[in-house]
Coordinates of C-alpha atoms in Angstrom, one line a residue:
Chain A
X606 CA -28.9 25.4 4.0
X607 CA -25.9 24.5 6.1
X608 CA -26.3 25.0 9.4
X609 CA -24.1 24.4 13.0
X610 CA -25.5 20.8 13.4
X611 CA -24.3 19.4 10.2
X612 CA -21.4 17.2 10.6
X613 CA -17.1 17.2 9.7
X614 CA -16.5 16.0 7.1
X615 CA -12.9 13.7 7.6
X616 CA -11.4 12.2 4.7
X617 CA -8.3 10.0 4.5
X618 CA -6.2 8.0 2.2
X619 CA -7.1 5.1 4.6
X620 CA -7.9 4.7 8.4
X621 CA -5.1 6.6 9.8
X622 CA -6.9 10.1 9.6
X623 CA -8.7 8.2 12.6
X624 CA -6.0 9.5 14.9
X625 CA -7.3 13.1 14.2
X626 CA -11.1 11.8 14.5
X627 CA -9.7 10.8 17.9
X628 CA -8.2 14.4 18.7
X629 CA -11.2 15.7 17.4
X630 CA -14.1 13.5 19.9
X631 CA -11.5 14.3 23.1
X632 CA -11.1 18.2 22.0
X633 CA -15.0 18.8 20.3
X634 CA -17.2 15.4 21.7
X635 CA -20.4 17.3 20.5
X636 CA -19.3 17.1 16.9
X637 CA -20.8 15.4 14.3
X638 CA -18.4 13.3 12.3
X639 CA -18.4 11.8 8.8
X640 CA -14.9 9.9 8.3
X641 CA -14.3 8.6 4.6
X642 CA -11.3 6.5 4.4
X643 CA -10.4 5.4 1.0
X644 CA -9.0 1.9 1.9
X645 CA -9.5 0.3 -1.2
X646 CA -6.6 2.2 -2.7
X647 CA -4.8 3.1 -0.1
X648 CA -1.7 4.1 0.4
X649 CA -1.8 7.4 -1.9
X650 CA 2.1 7.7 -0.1
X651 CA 3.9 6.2 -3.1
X652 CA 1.9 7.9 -5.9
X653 CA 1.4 10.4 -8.4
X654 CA 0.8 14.3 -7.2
X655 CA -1.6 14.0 -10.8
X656 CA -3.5 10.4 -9.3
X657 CA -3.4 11.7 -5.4
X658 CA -5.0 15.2 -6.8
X659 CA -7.5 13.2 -8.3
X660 CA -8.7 10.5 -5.9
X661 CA -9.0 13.4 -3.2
X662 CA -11.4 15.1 -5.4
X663 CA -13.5 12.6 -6.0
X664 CA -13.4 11.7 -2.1
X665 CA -14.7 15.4 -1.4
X666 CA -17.4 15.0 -3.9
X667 CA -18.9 11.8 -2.0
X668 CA -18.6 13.9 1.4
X669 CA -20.3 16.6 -0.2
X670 CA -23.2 14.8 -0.9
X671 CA -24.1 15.1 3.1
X672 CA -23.6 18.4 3.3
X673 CA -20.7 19.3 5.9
X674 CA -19.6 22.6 7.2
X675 CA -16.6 21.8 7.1
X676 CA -14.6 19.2 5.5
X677 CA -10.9 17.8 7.2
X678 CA -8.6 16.6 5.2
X679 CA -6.9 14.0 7.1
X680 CA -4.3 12.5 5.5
X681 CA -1.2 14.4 4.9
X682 CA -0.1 13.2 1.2
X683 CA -4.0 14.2 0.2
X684 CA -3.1 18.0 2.2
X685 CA -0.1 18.3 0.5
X686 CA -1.2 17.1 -3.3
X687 CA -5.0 17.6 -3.1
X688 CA -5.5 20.6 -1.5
X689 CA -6.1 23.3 -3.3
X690 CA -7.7 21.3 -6.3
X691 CA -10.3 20.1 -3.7
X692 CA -11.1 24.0 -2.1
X693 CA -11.6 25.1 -6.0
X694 CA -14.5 23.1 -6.3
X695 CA -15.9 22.3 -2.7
X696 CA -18.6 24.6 -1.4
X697 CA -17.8 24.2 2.2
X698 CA -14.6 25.3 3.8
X699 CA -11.5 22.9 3.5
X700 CA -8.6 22.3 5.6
X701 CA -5.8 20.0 5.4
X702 CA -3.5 18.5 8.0
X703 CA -0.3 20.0 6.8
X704 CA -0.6 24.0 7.6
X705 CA -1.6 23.7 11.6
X706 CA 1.4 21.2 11.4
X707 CA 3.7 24.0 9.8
X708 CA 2.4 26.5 12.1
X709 CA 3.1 25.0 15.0
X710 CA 6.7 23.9 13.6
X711 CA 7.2 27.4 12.5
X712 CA 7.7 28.8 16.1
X713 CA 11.1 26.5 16.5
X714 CA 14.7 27.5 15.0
X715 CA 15.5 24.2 14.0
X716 CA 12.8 21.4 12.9
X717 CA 12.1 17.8 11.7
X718 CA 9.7 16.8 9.3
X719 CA 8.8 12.6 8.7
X720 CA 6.4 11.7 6.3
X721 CA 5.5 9.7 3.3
X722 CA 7.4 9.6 0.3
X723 CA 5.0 12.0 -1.8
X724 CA 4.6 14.2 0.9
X725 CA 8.1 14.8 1.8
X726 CA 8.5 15.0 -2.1
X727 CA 5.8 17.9 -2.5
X728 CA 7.8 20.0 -0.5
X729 CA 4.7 21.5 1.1
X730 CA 6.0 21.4 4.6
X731 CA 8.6 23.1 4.1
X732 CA 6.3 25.9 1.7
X733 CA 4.0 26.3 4.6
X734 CA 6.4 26.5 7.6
X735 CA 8.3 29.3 5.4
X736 CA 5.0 31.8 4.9
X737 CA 4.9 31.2 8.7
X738 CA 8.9 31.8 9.6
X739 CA 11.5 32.0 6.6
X740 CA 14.2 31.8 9.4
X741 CA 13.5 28.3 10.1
X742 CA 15.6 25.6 8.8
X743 CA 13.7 22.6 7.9
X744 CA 15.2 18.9 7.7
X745 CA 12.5 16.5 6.1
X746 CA 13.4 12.9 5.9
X747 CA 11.1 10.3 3.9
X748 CA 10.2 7.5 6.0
X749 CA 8.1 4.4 4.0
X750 CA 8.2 1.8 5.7
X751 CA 6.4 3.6 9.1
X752 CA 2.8 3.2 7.7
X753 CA 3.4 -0.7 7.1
X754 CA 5.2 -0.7 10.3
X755 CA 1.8 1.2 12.5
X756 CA -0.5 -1.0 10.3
X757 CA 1.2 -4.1 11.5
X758 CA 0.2 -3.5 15.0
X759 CA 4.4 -3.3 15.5
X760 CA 4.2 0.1 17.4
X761 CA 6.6 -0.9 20.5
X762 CA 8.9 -3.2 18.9
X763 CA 12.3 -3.7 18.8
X764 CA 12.4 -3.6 14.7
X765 CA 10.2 -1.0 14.4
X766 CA 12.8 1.1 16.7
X767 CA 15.5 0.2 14.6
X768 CA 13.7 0.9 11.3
X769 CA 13.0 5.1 13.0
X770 CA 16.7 5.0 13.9
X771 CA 17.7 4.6 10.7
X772 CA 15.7 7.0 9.2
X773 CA 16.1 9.7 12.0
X774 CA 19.9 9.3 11.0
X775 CA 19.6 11.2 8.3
X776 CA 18.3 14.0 11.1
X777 CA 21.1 16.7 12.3
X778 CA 21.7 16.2 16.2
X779 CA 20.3 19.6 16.5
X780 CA 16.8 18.8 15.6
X781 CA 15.1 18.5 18.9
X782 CA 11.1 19.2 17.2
X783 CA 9.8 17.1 14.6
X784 CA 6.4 16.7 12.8
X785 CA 5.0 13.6 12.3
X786 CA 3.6 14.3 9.3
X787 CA 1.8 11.4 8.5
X788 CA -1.5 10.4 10.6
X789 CA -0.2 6.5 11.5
X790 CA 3.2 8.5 12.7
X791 CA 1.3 8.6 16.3
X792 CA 1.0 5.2 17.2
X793 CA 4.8 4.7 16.8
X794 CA 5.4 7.3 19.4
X795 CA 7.0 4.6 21.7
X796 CA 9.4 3.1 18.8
X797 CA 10.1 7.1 18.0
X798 CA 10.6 8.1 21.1
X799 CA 13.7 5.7 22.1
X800 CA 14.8 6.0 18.6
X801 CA 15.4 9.8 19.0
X802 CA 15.2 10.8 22.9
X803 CA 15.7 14.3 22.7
X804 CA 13.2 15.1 20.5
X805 CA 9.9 16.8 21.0
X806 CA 7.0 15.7 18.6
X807 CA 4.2 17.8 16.5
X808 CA 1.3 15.4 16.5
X809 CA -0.8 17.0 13.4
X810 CA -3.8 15.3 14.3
X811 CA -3.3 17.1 17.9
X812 CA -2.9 20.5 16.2
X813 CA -5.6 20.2 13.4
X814 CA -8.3 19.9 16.0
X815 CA -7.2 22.6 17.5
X816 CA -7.6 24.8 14.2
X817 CA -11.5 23.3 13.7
X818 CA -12.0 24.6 17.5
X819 CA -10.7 27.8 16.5
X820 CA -12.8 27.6 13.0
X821 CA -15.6 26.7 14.3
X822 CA -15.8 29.5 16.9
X823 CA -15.0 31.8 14.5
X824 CA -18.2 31.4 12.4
X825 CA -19.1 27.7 11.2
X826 CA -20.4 27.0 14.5
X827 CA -21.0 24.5 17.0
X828 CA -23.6 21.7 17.2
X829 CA -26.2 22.5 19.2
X830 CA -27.6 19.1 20.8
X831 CA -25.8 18.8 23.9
X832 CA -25.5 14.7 23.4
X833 CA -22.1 12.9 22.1
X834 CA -21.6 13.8 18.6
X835 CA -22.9 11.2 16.3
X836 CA -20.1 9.3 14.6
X837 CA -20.0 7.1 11.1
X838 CA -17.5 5.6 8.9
X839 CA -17.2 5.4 5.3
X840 CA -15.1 3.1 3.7
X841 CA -14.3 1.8 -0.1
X842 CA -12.9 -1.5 1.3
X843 CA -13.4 -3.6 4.5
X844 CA -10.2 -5.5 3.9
X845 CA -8.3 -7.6 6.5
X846 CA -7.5 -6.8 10.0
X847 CA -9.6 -3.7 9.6
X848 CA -11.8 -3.3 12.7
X849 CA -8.4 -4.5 15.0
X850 CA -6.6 -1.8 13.6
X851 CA -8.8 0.7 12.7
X852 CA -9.4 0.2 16.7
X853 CA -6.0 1.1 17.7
X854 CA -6.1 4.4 15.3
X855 CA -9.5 5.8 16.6
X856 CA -8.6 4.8 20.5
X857 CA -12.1 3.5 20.9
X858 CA -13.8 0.6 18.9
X859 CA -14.4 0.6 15.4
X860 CA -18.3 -0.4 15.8
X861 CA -19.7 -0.3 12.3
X862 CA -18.2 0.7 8.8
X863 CA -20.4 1.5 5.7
X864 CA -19.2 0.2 2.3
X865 CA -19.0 3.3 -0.5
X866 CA -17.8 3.6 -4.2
X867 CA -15.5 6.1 -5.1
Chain B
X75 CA -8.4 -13.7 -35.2
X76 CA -5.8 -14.6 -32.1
X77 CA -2.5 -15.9 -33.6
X78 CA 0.5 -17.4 -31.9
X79 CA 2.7 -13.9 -32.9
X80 CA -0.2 -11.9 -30.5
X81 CA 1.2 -11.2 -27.2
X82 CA 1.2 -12.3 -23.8
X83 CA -0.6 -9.9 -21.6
X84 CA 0.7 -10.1 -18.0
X85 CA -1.1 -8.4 -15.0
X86 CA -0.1 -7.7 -11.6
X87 CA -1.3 -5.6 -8.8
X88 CA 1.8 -3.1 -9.0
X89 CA 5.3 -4.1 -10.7
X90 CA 5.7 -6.8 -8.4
X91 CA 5.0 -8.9 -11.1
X92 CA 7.6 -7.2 -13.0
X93 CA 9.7 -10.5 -11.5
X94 CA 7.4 -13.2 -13.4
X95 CA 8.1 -11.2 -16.7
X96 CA 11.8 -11.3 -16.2
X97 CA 11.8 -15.5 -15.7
X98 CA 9.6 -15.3 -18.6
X99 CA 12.0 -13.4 -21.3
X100 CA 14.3 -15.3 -19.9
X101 CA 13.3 -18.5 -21.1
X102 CA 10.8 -17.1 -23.9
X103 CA 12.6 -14.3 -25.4
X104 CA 11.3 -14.0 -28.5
X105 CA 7.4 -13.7 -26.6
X106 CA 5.9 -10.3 -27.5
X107 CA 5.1 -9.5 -23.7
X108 CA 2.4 -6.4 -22.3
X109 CA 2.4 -5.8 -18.6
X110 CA -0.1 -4.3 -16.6
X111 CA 0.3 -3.1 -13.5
X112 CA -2.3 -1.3 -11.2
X113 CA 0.2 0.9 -9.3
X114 CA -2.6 3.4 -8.7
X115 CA -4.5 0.7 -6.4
X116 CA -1.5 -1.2 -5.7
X117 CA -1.2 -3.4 -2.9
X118 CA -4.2 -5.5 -3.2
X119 CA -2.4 -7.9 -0.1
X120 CA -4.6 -6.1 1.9
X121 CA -8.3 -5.6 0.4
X122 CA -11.2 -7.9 0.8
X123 CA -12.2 -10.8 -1.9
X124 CA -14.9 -8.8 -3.5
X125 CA -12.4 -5.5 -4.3
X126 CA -9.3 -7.4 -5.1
X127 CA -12.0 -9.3 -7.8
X128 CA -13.5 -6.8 -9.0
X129 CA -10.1 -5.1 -9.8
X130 CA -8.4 -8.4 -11.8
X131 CA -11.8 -8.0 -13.9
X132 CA -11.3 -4.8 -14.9
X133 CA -7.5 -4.8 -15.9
X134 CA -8.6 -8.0 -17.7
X135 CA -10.8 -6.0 -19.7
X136 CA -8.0 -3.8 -20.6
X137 CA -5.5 -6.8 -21.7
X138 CA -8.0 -8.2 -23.5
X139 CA -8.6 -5.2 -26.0
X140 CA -4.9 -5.7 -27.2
X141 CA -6.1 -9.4 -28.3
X142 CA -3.2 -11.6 -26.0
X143 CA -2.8 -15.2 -26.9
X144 CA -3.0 -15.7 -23.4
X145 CA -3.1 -13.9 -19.9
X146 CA -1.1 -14.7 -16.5
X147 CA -2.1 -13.2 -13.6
X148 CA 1.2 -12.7 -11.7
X149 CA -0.2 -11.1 -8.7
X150 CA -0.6 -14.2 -6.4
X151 CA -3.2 -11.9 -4.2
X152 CA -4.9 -11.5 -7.4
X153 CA -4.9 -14.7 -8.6
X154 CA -5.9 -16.0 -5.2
X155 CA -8.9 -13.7 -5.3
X156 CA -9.6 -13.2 -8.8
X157 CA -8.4 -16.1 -11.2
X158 CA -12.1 -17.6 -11.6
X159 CA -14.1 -14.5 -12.0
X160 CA -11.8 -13.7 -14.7
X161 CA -11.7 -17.1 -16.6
X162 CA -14.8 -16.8 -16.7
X163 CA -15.2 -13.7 -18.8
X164 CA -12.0 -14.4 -20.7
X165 CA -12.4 -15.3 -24.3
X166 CA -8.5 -16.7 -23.9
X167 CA -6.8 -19.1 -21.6
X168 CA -6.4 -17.3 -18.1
X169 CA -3.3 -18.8 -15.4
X170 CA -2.4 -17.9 -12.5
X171 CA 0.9 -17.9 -10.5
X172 CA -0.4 -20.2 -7.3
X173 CA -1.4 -23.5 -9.6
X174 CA 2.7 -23.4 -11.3
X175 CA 4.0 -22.9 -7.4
X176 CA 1.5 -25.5 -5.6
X177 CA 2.2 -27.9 -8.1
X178 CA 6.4 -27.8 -6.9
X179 CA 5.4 -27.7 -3.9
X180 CA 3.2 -30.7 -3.9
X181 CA 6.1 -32.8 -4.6
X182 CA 7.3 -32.5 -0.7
X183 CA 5.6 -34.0 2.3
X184 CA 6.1 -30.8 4.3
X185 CA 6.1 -27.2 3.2
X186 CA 5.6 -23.7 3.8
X187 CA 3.8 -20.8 2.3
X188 CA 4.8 -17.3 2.6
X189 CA 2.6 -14.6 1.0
X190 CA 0.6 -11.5 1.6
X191 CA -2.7 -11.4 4.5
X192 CA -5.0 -11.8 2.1
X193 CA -3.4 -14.4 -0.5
X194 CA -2.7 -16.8 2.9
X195 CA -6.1 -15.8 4.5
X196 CA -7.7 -17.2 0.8
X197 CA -6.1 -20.9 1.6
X198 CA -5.7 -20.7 -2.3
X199 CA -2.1 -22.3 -2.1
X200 CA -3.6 -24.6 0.7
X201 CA -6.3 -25.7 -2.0
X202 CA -4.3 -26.0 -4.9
X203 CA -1.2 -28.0 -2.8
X204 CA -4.0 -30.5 -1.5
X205 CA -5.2 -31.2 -5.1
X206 CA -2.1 -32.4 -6.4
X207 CA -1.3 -34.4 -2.8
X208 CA -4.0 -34.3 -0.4
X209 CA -1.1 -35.7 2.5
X210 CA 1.5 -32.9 2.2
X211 CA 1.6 -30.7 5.6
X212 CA 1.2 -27.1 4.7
X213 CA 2.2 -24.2 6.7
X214 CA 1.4 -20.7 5.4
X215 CA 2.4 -17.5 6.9
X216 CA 1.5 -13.8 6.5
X217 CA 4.5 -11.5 5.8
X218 CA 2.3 -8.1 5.6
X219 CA 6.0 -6.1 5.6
X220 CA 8.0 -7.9 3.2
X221 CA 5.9 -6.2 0.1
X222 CA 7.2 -2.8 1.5
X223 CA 10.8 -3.5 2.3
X224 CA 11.4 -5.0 -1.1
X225 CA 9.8 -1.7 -2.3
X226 CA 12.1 0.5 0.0
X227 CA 14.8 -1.9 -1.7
X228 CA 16.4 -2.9 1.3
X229 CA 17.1 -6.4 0.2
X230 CA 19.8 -7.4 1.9
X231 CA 19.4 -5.5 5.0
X232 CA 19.7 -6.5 8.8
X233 CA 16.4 -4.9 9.3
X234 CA 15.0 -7.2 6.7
X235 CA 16.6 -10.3 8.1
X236 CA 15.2 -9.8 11.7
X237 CA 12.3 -8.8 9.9
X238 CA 12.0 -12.2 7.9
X239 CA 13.5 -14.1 10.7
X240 CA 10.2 -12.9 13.1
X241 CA 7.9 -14.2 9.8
X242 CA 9.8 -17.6 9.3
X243 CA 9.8 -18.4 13.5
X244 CA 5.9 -19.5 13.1
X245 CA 7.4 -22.2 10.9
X246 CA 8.2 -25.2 12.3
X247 CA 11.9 -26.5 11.7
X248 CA 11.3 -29.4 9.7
X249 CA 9.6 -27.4 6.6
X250 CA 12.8 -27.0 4.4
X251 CA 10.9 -26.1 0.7
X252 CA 9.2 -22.9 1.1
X253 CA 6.9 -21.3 -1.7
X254 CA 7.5 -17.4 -2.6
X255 CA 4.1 -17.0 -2.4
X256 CA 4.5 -12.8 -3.9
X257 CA 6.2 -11.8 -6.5
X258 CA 7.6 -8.8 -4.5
X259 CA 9.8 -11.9 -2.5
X260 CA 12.3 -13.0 -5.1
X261 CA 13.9 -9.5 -4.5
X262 CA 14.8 -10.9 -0.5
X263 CA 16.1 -13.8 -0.9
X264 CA 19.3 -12.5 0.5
X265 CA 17.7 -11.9 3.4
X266 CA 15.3 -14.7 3.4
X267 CA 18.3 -17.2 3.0
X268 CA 20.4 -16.0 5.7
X269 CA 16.9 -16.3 7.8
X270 CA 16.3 -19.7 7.2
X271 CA 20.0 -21.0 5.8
X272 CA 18.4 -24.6 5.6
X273 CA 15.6 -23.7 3.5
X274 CA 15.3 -24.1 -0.9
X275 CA 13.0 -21.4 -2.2
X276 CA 10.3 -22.0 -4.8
X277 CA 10.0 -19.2 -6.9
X278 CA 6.7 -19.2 -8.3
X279 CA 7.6 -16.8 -11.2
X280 CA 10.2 -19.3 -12.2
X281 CA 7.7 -22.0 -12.2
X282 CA 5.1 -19.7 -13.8
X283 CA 7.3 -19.2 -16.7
X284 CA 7.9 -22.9 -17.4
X285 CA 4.1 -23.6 -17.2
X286 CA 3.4 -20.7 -20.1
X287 CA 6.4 -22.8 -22.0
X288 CA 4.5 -25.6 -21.7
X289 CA 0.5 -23.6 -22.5
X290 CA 2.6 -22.4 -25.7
X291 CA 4.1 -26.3 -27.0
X292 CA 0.8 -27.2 -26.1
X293 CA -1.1 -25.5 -28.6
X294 CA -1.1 -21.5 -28.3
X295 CA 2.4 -21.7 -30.2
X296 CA 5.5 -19.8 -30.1
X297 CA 5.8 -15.9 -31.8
X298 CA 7.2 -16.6 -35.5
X299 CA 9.6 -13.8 -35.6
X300 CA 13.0 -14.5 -34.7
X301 CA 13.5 -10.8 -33.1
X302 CA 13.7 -10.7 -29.6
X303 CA 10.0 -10.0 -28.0
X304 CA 9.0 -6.4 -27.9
X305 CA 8.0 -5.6 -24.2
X306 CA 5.0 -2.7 -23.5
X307 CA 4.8 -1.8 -19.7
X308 CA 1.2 -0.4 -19.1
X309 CA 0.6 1.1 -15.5
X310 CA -2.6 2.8 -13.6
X311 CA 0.1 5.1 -12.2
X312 CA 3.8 6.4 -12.4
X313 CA 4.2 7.3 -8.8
X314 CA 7.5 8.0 -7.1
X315 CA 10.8 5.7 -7.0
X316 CA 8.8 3.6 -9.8
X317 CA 11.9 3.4 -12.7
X318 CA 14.8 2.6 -9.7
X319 CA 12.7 0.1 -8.1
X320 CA 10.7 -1.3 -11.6
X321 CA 14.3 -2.3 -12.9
X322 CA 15.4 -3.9 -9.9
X323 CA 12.5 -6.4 -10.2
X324 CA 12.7 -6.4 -13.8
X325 CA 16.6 -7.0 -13.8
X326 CA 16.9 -4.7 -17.0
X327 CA 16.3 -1.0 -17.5
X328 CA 12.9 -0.6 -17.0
X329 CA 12.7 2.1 -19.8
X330 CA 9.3 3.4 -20.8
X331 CA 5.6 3.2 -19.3
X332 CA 2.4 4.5 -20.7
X333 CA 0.0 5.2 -18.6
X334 CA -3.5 3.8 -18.6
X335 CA -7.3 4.1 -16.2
X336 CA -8.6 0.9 -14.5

């Protein structure tokens, strides 16, 4: 029986779905979390929709085992490929990262969309912002060499800025809202930011908490032990520089990680 | 019964290693050649010893049911990890690509080492250089970004030079002989070169190549047919970009894959 105080489940390609753990502790502290990030293939950004479809299937099937009320999908290329293979077969609810994203571009005229390579090639932004607002005209640019860059620790450098430039080029001036549709997009806010002034961004980690709020008040529930939410980590590789940047992606420190197979 | 007409199974972590098996139909071009590359887990430059191991074992196993004359791990991550592990289960000659590239290197009294976090955090090429001459002064350096901008094929690209320039800075001036210690490197040497104008390149799939030339006079013998090689390209996945960027490493169409599971 599932009940209020079982935990969120959060899966990821990697560690960057920790930006949305991090929305999620400021917005819901109470929660109980269960982050699985697949690190020891990481990045699904340059694969196969058939391998990405695949992996995140498997991934649900290990968070399963602890019985969530809800699982998150956190990483946008496992939204966008993994999705609805993963709801067929889960018996909790399942969200991805990629419709509050399109639902809060969907309210602009004009809107930006950065992400991965497989994402950007899915199409499913553009899908989802549609059912929400066929009016709105979508420019989605393919950006690879951001998760290397955010991984690097190279979030406020002059490089980096050049690098978001040059993709943001391909951008029409009159793009002023863009979605960073990939979860290591927010830690190069400050390289983004000079490299397109103007522009306002749609942080989907931001947003997705948000929709578990709203999900969990509408039904699933909220823990009821008033203490912080208890918090672990599941990874299938503790490979270099992974507590260091893992750090900078949750916001607080990356105490303990638990080694899984997948 | 292994013959001298059975092939030479190459493995890499991606198609990387793509560069090795150009140097080596280049100079053996009547080699029967099968790649494997694990594009599904690809990059291994940043997982830990014990997953980067455990994944050269297991495409081992799959090169060995095709019954090669002799394997070369072209990964340099992988053979910096792997190599012994997989020797030891081998029932044919297993080489790597940092013994070929430490042994050039040897021959200078300083030198530097570029390659990916986890082949320079192994101190492999450190290991290897000190065998052949324990007084040559090493300097290795991580370049975590090159893999990706030689996979976003922006070779000779100002962004790649500052990029390379930043790497090569933590390099004293007087190492002049630098090892490409990654197969993804060969493709930036425009940009590498124009880093470091001063510096000559060691190209350890050019070295590699040789070495096999001398494993085959030495007794595994040369394929009997006059034909040019045949060439089988097995990868874990066919993800995005992978013909376009395959055949620039290659430096001939890269024209068909089948697809395997690690």
């Amino acid at each position: 029986m599932r009940s209020a105080d079982q935990p969120i489940g959060v899966f990821d390609s990697g560690i960057g779905g920790l930006t949305v753990v991090r929305a999620l502790r400021r917005l819901l502290p109470g929660e109980a979390i269960v982050y699985l990030g697949d690190t020891a293939r990481v990045p699904y950004g340059t694969k196969s929709h058939e391998t990405i479809q695949r992996y995140t299937v498997q991934a649900g099937a290990v968070l399963q085992r602890l019985n969530p009320k809800l699982l998150v999908v956190a990483c946008n290329t496992a939204s966008a490929h993994g999705l609805p293979a993963l709801q067929s077969v889960s018996p909790c609810p399942v969200m991805g990262v990629i419709e509050p994203g399109a639902e809060a571009a969907s309210k602009e005229r004009v809107v930006g969309v950065i992400g991965t390579l497989a994402t950007i090639r899915s199409g499913a932004y553009e899908s989802a912002i549609r059912r929400h607002n066929p009016a709105t005209e979508i420019h989605a640019v393919p950006c690879p060499l951001l998760v290397s860059l955010a991984e690097e620790g190279w979030s406020e450098d002059p490089i980096t800025e050049a690098v978001c430039r040059r993709y943001l080029q391909a951008m029409p001036p009159q793009v002023r809202t863009i979605v960073l549709g990939c979860t290591h997009y927010p830690l190069l806010l400050p390289a983004l930011g000079r490299a397109r002034t103007e522009a306002r961004w749609i942080d989907s980690g931001e947003v997705t908490a948000q929709s578990v709020e709203r999900l969990l008040k509408g039904g699933l529930g909220f823990r009821t032990e008033s203490s912080r939410g208890p918090f672990r980590v599941l990874l299938t590789d503790a490979g270099t520089r992974l507590k260091e940047v893992g750090s900078a992606f949750l916001g607080e420190a990356l105490e303990s990680v638990e080694l899984v197979e997948l």
